[in-house]
Coordinates of C-alpha atoms and ligand atoms in Angstrom, one line a residue:
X1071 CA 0.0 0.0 0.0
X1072 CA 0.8 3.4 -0.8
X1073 CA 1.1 6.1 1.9
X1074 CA -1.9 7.5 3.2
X1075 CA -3.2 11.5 3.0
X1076 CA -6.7 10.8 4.1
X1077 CA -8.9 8.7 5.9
X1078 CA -10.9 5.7 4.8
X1079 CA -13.9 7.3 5.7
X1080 CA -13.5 9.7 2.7
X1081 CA -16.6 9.0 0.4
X1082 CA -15.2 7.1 -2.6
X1083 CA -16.2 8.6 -6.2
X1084 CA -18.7 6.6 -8.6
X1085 CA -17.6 5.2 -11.9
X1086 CA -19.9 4.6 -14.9
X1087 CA -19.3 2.9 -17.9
X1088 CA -17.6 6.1 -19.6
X1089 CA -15.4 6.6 -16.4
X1090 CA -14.7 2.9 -15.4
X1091 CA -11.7 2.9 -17.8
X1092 CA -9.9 5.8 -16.2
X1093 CA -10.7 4.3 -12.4
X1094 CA -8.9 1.2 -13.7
X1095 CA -5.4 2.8 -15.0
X1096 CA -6.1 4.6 -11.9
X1097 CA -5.9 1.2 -9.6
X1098 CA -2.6 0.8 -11.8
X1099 CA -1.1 3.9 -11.1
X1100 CA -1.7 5.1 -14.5
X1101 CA -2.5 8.5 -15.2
X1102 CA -4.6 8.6 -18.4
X1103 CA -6.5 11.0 -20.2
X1104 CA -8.9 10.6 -23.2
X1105 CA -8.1 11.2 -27.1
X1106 CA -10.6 11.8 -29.7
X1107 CA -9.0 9.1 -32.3
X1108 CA -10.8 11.7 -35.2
X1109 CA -9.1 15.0 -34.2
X1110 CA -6.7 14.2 -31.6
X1111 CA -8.7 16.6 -28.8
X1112 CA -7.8 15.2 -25.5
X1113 CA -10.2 15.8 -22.5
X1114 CA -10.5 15.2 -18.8
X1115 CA -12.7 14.2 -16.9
X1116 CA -14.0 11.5 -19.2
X1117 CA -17.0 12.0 -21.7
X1118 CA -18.7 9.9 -24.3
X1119 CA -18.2 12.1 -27.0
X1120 CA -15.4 14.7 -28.5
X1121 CA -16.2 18.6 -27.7
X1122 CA -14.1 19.1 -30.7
X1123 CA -15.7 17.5 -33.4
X1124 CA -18.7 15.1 -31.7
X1125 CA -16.7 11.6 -32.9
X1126 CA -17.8 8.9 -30.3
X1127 CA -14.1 7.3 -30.6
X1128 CA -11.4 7.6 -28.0
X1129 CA -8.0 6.2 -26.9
X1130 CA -6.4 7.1 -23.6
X1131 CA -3.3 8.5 -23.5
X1132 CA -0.6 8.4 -20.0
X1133 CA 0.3 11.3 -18.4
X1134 CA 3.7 12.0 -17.0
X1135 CA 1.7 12.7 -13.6
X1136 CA 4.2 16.5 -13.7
X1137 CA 2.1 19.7 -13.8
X1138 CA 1.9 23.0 -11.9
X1139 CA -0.7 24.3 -9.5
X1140 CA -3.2 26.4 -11.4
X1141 CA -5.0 27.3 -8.4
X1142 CA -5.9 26.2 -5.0
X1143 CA -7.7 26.3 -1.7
X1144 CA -7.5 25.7 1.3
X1145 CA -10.3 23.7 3.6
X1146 CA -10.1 23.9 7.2
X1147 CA -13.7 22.0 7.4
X1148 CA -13.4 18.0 7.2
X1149 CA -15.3 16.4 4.6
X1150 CA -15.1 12.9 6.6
X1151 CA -14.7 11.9 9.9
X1152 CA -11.1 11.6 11.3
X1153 CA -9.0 14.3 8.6
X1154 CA -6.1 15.9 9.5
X1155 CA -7.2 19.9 8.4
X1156 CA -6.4 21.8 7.2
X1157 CA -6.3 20.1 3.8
X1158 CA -5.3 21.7 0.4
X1159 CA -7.7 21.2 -2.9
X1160 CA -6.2 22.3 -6.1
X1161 CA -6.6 22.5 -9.9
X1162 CA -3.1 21.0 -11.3
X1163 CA -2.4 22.1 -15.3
X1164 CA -0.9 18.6 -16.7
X1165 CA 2.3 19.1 -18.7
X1166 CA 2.0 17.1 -22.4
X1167 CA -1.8 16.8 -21.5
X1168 CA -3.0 19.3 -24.4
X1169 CA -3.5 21.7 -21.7
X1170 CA -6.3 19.9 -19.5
X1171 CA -5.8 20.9 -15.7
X1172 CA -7.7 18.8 -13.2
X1173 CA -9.0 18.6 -9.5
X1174 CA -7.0 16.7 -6.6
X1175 CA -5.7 17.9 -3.6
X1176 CA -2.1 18.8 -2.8
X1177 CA -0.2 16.5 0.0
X1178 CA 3.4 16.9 1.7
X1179 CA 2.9 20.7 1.7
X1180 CA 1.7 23.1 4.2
X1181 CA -0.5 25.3 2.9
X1182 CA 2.0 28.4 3.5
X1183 CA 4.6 26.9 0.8
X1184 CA 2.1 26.8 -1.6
X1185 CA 2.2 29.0 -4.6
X1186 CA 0.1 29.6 -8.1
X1187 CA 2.8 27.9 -10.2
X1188 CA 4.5 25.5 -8.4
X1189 CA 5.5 22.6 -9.9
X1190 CA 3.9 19.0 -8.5
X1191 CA 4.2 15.7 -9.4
X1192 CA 1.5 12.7 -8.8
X1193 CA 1.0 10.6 -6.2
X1194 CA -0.8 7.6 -6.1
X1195 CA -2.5 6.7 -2.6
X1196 CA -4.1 3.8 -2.3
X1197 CA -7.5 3.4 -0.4
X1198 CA -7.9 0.2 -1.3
X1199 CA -6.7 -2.8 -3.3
X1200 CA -9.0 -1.4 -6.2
X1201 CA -9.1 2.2 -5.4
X1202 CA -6.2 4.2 -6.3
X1203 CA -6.8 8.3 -6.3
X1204 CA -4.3 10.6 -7.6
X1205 CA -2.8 13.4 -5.1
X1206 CA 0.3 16.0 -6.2
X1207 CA 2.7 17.3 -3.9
X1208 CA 5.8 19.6 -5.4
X1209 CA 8.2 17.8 -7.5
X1210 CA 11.2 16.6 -5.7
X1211 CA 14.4 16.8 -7.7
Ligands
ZN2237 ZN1 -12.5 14.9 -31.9

């Protein structure tokens, strides 16, 4: 098992049948995103059809897990029973990613050394043996 940011207690996210791909690389430690196979257009979070030019067909294409913080917040109210606070929530710009930015939460950082900009990189914790969510915390080295 991975090392642990949050508590079990955290309320684990539904897949569906357009998602259930990306929570699988997930489990794997894979960090994926989707490619229109027609135009190219990658996209995140998952979605049955292309923005760009409404094709239906899709790869997935593996992240680096490196990015930047686009922005952040910090909550000092617990979302489940039993978190350290306060805890950091942040949208992280993926490098090579076609210029998608997602949600996770920033870990190994005090909120104080954060800063718009900073470079992260991923990492994986594992809630369970199926269950893997991605976290960033800044890039070390
Ligand atoms: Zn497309």
């Amino acid at each position: 098992m991975s090392e642990r940011f949050f508590p079990d207690s955290m309320p684990p996210p539904l897949a569906d049948a357009t998602t259930l791909p990306w929570w699988e690389a997930a489990s794997e430690h894979r960090l994926v995103v989707q490619r229109c196979t027609a135009c190219e257009h990658t996209r995140h979070p998952p979605a049955p059809v292309c923005p760009q030019c409404r094709s239906a067909e899709a790869d997935w294409k593996e992240l680096s897990g490196l990015g930047e913080v686009y922005t952040y917040t910090t909550v000092h109210r617990p979302i489940a029973g039993e978190q350290e606070l306060p805890f950091l929530i942040a949208v992280i710009a993926l490098e090579d990613s076609g210029g998608l930015r997602m949600i996770s939460n920033l870990v190994s950082v005090s909120p104080d050394d954060v800063s718009i900009g900073m470079p992260v990189e991923l990492v994986w914790e594992d809630m369970s043996d199926d269950l893997a969510m991605p976290r960033f915390r800044p890039r070390r080295g």
